[in-house]
Tab-separated table of C-alpha atoms and ligand atoms in Angstrom:
chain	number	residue	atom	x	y	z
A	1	UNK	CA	79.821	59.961	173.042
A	2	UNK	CA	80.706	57.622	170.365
A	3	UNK	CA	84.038	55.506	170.094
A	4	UNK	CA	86.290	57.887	168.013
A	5	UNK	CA	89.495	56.050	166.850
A	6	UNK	CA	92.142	58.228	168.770
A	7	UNK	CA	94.145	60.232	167.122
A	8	UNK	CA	92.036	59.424	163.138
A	9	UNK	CA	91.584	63.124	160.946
A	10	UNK	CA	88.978	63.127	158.423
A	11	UNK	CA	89.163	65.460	155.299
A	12	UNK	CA	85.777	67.879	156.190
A	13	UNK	CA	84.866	70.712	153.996
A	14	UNK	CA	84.748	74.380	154.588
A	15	UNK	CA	81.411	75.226	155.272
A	16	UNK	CA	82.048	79.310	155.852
A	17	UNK	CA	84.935	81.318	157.034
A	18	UNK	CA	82.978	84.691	158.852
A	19	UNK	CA	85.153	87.458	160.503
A	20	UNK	CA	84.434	87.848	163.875
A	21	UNK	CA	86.917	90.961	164.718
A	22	UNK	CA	89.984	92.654	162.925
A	23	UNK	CA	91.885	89.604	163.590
A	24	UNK	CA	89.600	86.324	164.103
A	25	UNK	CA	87.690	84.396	162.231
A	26	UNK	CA	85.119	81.477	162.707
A	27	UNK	CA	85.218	78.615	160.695
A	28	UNK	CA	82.084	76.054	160.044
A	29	UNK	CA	83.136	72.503	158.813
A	30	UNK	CA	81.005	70.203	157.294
A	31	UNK	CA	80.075	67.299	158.547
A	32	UNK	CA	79.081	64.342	156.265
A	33	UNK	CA	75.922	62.586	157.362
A	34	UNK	CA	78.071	59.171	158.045
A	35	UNK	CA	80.964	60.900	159.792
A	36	UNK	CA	77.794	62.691	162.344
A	37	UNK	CA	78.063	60.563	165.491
A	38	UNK	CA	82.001	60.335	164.964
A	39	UNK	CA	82.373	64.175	165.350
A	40	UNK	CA	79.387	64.582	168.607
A	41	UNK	CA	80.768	66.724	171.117
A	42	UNK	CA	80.233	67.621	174.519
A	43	UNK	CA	79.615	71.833	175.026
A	44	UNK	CA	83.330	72.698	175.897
A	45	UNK	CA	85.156	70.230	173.613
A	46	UNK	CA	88.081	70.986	170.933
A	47	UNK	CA	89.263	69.668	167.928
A	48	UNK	CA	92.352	69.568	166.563
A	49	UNK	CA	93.272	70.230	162.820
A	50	UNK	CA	95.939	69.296	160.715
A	51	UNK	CA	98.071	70.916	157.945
A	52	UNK	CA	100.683	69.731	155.672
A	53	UNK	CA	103.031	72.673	155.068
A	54	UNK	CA	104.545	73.967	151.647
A	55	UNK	CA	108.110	72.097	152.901
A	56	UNK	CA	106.434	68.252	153.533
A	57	UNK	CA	106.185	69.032	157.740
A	58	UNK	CA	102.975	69.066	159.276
A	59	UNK	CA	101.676	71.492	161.757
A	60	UNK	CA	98.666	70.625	164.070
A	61	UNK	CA	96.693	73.080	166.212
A	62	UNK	CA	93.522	72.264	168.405
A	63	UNK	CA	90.594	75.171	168.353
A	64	UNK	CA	87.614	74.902	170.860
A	65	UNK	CA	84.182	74.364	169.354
A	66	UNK	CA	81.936	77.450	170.035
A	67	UNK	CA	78.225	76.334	168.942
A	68	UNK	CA	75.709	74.521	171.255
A	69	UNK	CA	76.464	70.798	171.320
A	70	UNK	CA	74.072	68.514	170.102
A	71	UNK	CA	71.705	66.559	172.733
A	72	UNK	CA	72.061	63.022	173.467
A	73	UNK	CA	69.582	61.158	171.391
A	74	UNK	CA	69.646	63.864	168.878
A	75	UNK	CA	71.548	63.450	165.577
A	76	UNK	CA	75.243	64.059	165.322
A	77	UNK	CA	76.318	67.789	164.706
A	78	UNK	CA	76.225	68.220	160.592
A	79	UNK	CA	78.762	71.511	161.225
A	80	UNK	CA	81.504	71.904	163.881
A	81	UNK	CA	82.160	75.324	164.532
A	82	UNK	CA	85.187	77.192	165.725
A	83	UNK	CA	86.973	80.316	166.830
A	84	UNK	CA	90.389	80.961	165.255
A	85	UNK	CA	92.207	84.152	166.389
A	86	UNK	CA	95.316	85.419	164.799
A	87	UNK	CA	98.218	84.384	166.643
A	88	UNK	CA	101.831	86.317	165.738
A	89	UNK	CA	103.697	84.367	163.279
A	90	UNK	CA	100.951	81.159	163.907
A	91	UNK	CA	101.542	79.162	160.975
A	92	UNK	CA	97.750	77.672	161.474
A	93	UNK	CA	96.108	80.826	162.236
A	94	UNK	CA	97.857	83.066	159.486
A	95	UNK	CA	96.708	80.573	156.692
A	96	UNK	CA	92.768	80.482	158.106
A	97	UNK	CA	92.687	84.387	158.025
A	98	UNK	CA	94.343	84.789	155.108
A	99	UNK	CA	93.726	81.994	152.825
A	100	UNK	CA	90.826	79.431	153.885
A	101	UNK	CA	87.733	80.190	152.239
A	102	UNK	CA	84.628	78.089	151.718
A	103	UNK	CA	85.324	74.666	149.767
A	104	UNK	CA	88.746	73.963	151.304
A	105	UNK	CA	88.973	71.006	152.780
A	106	UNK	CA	90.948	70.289	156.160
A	107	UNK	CA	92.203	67.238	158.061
A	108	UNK	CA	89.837	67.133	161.134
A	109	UNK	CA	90.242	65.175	164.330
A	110	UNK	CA	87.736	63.568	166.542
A	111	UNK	CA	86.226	66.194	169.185
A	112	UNK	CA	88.465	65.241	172.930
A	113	UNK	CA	88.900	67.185	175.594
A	114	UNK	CA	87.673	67.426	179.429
A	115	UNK	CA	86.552	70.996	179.498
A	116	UNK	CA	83.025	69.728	179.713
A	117	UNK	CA	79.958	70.847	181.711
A	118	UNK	CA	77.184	68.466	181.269
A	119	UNK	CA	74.317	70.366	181.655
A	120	UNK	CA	72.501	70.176	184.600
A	121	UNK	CA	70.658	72.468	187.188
A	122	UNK	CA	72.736	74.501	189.128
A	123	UNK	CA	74.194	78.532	189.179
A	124	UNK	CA	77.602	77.994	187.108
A	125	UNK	CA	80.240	80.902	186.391
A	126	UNK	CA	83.117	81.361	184.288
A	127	UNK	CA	85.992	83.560	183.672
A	128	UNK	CA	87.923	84.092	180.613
A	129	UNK	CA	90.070	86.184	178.605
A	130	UNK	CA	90.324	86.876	174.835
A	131	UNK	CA	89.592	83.555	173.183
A	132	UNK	CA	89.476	81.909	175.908
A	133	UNK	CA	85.224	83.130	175.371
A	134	UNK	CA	84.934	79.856	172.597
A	135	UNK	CA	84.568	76.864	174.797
A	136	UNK	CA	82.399	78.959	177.475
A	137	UNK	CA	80.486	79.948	174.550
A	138	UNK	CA	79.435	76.513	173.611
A	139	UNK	CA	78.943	75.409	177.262
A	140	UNK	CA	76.653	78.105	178.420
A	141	UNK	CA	74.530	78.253	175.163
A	142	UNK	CA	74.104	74.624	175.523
A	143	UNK	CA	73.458	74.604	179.557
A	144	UNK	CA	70.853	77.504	179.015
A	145	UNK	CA	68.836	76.212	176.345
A	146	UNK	CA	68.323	72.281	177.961
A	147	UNK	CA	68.603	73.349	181.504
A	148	UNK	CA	65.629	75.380	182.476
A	149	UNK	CA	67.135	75.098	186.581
A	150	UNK	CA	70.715	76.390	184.952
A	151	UNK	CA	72.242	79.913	185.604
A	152	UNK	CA	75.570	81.108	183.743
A	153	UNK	CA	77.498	84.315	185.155
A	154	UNK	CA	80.263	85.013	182.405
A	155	UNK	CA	82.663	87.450	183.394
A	156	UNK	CA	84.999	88.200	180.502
A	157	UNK	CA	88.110	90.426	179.622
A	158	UNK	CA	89.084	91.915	176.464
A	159	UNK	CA	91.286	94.623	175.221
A	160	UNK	CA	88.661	96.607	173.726
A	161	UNK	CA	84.867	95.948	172.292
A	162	UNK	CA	86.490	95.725	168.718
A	163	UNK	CA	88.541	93.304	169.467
A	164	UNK	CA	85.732	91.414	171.292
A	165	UNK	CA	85.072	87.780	170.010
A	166	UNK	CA	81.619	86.601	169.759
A	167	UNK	CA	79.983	89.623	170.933
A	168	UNK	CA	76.343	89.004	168.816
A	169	UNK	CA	76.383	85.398	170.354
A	170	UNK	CA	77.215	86.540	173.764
A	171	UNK	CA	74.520	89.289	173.249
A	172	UNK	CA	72.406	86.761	172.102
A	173	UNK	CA	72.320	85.115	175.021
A	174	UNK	CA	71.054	87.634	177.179
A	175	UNK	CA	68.249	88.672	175.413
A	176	UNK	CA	67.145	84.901	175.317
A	177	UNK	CA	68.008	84.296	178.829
A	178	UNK	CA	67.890	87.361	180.831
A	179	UNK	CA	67.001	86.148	184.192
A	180	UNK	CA	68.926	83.208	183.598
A	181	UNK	CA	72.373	84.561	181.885
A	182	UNK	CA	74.447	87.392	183.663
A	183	UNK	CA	77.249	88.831	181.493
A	184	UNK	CA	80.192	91.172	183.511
A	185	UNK	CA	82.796	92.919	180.624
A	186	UNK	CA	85.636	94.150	181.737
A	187	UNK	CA	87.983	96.212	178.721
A	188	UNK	CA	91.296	96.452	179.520
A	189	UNK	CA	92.389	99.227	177.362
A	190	UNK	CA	88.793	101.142	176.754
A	191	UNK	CA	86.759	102.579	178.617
A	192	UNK	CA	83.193	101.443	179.071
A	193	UNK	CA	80.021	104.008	179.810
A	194	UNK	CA	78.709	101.488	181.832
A	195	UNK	CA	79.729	98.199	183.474
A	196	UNK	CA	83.166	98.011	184.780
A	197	UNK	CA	86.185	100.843	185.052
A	198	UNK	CA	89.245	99.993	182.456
A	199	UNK	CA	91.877	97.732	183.453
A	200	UNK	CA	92.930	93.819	183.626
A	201	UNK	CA	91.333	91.219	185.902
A	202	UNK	CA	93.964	90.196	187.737
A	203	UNK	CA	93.722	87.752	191.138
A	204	UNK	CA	93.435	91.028	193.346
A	205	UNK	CA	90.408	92.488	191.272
A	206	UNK	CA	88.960	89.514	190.865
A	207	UNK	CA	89.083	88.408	194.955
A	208	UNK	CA	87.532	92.090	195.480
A	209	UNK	CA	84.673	92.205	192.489
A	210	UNK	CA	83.458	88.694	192.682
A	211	UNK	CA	82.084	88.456	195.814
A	212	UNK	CA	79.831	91.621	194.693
A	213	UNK	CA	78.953	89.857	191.681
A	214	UNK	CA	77.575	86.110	192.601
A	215	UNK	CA	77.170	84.504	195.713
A	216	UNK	CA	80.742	82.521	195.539
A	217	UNK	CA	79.917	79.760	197.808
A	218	UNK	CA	76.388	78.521	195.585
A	219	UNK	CA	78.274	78.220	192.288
A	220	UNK	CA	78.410	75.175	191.503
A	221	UNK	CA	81.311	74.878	189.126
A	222	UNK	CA	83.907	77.580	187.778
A	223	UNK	CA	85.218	77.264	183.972
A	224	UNK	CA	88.645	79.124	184.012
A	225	UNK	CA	89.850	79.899	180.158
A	226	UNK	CA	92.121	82.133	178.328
A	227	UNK	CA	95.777	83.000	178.701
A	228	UNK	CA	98.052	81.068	181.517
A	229	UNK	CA	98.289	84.449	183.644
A	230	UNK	CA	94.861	84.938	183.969
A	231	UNK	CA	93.632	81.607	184.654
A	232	UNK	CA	96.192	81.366	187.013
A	233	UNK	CA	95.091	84.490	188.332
A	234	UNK	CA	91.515	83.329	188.449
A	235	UNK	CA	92.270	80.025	189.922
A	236	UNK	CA	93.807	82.057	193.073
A	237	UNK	CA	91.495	84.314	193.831
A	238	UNK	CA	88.663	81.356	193.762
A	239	UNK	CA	91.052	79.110	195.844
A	240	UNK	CA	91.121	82.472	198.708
A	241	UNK	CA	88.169	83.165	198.327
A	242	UNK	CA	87.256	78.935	199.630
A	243	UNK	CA	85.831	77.582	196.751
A	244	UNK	CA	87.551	73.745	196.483
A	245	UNK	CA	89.802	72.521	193.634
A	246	UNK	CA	86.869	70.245	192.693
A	247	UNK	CA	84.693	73.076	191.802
A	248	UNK	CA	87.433	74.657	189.480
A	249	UNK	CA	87.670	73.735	185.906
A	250	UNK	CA	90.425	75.469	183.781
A	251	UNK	CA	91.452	75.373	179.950
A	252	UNK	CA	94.719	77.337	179.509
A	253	UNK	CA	95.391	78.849	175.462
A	254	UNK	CA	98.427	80.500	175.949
A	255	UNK	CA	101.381	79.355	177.717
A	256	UNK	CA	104.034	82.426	178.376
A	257	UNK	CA	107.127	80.793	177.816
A	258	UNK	CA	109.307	79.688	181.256
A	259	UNK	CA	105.787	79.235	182.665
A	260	UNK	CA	105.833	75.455	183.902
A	261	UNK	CA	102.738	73.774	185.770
A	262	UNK	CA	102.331	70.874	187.998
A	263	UNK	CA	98.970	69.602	188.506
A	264	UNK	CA	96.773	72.583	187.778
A	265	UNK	CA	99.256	74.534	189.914
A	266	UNK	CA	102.826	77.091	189.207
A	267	UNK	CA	105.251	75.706	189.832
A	268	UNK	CA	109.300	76.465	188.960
A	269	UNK	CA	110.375	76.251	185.623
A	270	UNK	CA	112.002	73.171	185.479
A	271	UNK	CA	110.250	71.748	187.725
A	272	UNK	CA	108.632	68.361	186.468
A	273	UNK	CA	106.011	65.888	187.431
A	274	UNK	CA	106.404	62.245	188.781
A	275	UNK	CA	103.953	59.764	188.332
A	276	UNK	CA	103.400	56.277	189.769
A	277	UNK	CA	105.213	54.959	192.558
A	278	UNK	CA	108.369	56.120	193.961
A	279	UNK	CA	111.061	56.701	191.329
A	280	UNK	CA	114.559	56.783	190.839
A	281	UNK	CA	115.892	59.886	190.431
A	282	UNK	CA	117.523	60.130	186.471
A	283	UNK	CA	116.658	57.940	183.606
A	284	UNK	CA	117.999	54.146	183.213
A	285	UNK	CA	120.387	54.085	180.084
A	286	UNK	CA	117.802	51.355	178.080
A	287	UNK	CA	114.001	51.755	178.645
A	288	UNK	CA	111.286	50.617	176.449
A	289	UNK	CA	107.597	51.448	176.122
A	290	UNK	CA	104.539	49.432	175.380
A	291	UNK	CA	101.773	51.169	174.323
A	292	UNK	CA	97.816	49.659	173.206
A	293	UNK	CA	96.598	52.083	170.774
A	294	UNK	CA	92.598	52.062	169.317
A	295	UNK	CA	92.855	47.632	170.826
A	296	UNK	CA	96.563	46.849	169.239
A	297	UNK	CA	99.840	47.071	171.243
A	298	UNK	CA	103.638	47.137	170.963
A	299	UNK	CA	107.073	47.380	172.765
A	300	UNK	CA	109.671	49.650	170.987
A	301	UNK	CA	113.003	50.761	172.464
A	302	UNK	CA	113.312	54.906	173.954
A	303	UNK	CA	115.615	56.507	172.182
A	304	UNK	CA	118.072	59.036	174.264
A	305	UNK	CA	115.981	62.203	175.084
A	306	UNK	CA	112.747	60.937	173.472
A	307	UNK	CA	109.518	61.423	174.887
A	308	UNK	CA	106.910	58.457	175.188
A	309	UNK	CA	105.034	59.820	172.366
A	310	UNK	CA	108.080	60.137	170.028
A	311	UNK	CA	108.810	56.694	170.311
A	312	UNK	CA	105.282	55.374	170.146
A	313	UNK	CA	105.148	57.825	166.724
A	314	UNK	CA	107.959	56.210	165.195
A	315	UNK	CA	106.252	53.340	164.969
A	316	UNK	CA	102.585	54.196	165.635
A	317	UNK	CA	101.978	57.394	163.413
A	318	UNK	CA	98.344	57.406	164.312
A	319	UNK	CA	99.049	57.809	167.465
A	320	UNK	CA	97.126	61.135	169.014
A	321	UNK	CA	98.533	64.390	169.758
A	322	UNK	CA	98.052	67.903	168.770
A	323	UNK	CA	100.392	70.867	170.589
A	324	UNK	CA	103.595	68.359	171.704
A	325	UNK	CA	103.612	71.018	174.434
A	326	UNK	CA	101.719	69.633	177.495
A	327	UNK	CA	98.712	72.473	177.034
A	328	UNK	CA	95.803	70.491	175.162
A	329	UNK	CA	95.589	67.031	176.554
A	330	UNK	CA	94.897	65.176	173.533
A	331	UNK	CA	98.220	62.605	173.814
A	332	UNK	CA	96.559	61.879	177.469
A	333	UNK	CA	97.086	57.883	177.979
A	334	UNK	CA	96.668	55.179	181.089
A	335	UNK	CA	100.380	54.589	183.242
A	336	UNK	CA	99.725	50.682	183.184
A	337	UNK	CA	103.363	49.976	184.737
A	338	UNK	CA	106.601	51.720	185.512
A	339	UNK	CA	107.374	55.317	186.350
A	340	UNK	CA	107.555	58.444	183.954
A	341	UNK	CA	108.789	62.042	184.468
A	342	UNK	CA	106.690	64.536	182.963
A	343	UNK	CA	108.292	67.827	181.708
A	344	UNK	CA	104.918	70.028	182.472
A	345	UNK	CA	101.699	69.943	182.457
A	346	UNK	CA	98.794	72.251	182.089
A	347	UNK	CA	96.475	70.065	180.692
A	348	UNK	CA	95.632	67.511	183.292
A	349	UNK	CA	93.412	68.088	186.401
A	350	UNK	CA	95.144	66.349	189.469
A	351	UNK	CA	92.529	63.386	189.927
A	352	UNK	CA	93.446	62.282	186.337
A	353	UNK	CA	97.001	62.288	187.685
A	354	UNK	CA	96.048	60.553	190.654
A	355	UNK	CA	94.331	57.959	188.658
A	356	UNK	CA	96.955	57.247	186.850
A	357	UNK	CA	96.928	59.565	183.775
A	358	UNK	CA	100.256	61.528	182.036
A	359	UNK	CA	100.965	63.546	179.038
A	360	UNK	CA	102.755	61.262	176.705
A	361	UNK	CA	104.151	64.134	174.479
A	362	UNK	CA	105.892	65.792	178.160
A	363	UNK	CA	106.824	61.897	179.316
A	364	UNK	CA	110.255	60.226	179.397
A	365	UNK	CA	110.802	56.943	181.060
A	366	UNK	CA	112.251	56.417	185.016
A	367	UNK	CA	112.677	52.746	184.726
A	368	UNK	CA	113.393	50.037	182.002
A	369	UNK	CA	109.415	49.146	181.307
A	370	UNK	CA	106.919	51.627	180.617
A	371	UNK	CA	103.587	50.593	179.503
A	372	UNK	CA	101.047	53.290	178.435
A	373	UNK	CA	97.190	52.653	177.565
A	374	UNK	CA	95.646	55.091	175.358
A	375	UNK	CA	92.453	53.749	174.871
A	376	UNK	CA	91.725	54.208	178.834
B	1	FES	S1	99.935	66.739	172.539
B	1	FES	FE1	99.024	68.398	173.598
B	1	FES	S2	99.396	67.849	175.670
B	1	FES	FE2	100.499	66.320	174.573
C-alpha cells in the first residue's frame, strides 16, 4: 500500500449517492487520478470522513469500503465506495441520507484499518449482522474474483429482506461464483420460504447450525462484523467450537453502551487495559508525552484527565483519529517507552497489544514519560 500521511483528508467529490434500503445509502467518491495510489485499499479497509458542522465543531465517522479492491500492480481505485446506514440521531448519517447528493464534496481520509484478508487460496467464512455485510462485501468479491483456489461461506443476519443491505451484490456473487460462494440468510423478524427459520443468531444457534453448514476445522480464517453482541456472540461459539484466536478476525460497528472490551474479549465495564511493563497503579500528578507523527516529534505536558491523543491534538491537529471511542483503530500508535492505561478497546487484536500497540484516543499516562510512535 502506499505511504498515506496519517491522519491527511482530501476534499473528493460525490460521485453518486444510490439507496440501498429504506434507510441506507451508498456513496461513490471520486478519486482524482493523482490522489489514486494515496486512496488504494486492501478488500476490508475503511475510511473515515469528516464534517464541519453548522456550529464550527467537527464530527468524524469511519464507513467500510464495500467494492472489490484494486490489485497490486493495477492502478489506484478512481472511486471509493461505501455503505452508510441511518443511525438514530447520527449527525453523519442523517446528513448523507438526507442531504448529500452528487457534486458535494467531502473531507476524505486515507483508507486504514486491519480488517484485511489478502486473498489467497483457502475456504474462508464470515459472519455478520446488518452493516456489518460492507467490509465482507469487499473482501469476498475481491478473494473470489483473483483467487480461483478461494471459497467464501457468508452467513448473514438481518431484520427483514427490505431492510437487507447489498442484496443485488451479494446475489451477484452467487451467480458468478456458485461452486465457489455459499450464502446462509438468516431474518430475524421475517420469515423466509426457504433457508433458515426466523430468529437472531445468537452464540447458541450459531454453535448448533455451523457445524451443519462448513466443515469448522478447514476454514481458514473467520471475519466477525456487525453489532458488539453479535460478534461477541460469534466469537464464542467459534472459540467452543476449537477454532484458535488466530483464525478469528472481528470488526465491531456498534458498541451498546456499558459494553467495555479488553483485547478482543468482555470484559467489566470499567475495566481497563495495561500496557507495557508493570505499572503503578493511579496516574503520577505531571506526565508528558512524546509523540513522532508522519517523521516529526514533540514532548507536550498531559493535562489532568486528558487522553494521549488530546494532548498530542492540542498541538498536533493532524494527528489521526476518527470515533475518540476505542471502536475503529485509526489513532492506533507504537508504546516506545513508559506505561499507559487504556479505557477500552475493541479495536485492537491482542498480538498488536502484545507488540506494543494502544489506542491513543482510550490512553492516559501511568508514569511521567510516555512516548508514542504513530508512524509504526
Ligand atoms: S479514534 Fe477510533 S479507536 Fe481511537
Amino acid at each position: 500500500m502506499a505511504a498515506a500521511r496519517h491522519g491527511a483528508f482530501h476534499p473528493l467529490r460525490v460521485a453518486s449517492v444510490d439507496p440501498l434500503t429504506d434507510d441506507s445509502v451508498a456513496v461513490a467518491f471520486a478519486v482524482p487520478p493523482e490522489l489514486r495510489e494515496t486512496y488504494r485499499y486492501a478488500p476490508g479497509q475503511h475510511i473515515a470522513v469528516r464534517r464541519t458542522t453548522r456550529d464550527g465543531g467537527e464530527i468524524r465517522r469511519t464507513y467500510s469500503l464495500c467494492a472489490p479492491a484494486p490489485a497490486p500492480g493495477a492502478p489506484g481505485p478512481a472511486e471509493l465506495k461505501v455503505g452508510v446506514r441511518l443511525v438514530d440521531g447520527g449527525e453523519f448519517s442523517t446528513y448523507a441520507l438526507k442531504e448529500l447528493a452528487a457534486g458535494d464534496t467531502v473531507e476524505v481520509m486515507a483508507p486504514a484499518g486491519r480488517f484485511v484478508l489478502e486473498p489467497r487460496a483457502g475456504h474462508f467464512a464470515a459472519i455478520v449482522g446488518g452493516s456489518g455485510i460492507t467490509p465482507v462485501l469487499s473482501i469476498a468479491s475481491t478473494l473470489l474474483a483473483r483467487e480461483p483456489e478461494a471459497r467464501f461461506c457468508l452467513i448473514r443476519s438481518d431484520r427483514t429482506t427490505a431492510s437487507t443491505m447489498f442484496l443485488e451484490e451479494v446475489a451477484d456473487l452467487k451467480d458468478r461464483f456458485p461452486d465457489r460462494f455459499q450464502l446462509v440468510h438468516a431474518l430475524s423478524r421475517e420469515e423466509q420460504q426457504a433457508g433458515l427459520p426466523s430468529g437472531r443468531l445468537d452464540e447458541e444457534r450459531l454453535a448448533r447450525l455451523l457445524p451443519a453448514l462448513v466443515p469448522v476445522e478447514e476454514i481458514s480464517g473467520w471475519f466477525l462484523c456487525g453489532p458488539f453482541g453479535l460478534v461477541r456472540g460469534a466469537e464464542r461459539a467459534l472459540r467452543g467450537l476449537g477454532v484458535g484466536r488466530e483464525r478469528i478476525h472481528q470488526e465491531i460497528f456498534h458498541v451498546e453502551s456499558g459494553a467495555v472490551a479488553e483485547s478482543g474479549a468482555a470484559v467489566e465495564p470499567g475495566a481497563a487495559v495495561e500496557s507495557g511493563r508493570a505499572a503503578p497503579a493511579g496516574s503520577p500528578a505531571h506526565s508528558t508525552v512524546t509523540a513522532q507523527l508522519d517523521g516529526r516529534g514533540g514532548s507536550w505536558p498531559v493535562r489532568d484527565g486528558e487522553t494521549l491523543l488530546e494532548t498530542v491534538l492540542r498541538n498536533r491537529p493532524d494527528a489521526p483519529y476518527a470515533c475518540k471511542g476505542g471502536v475503529c483503530g485509526t489513532c492506533r500508535a507504537f508504546l516506545v517507552r513508559g506505561e499507559v492505561r487504556m479505557e477500552r478497546n475493541f479495536a485492537l487484536e491482542p498480538e498488536e497489544i502484545e507488540s506494543g500497540h494502544v489506542l491513543a484516543c482510550q490512553s492516559h499516562p501511568l508514569t511521567e514519560e510516555v512516548e508514542l510512535d504513530f508512524d509504526r
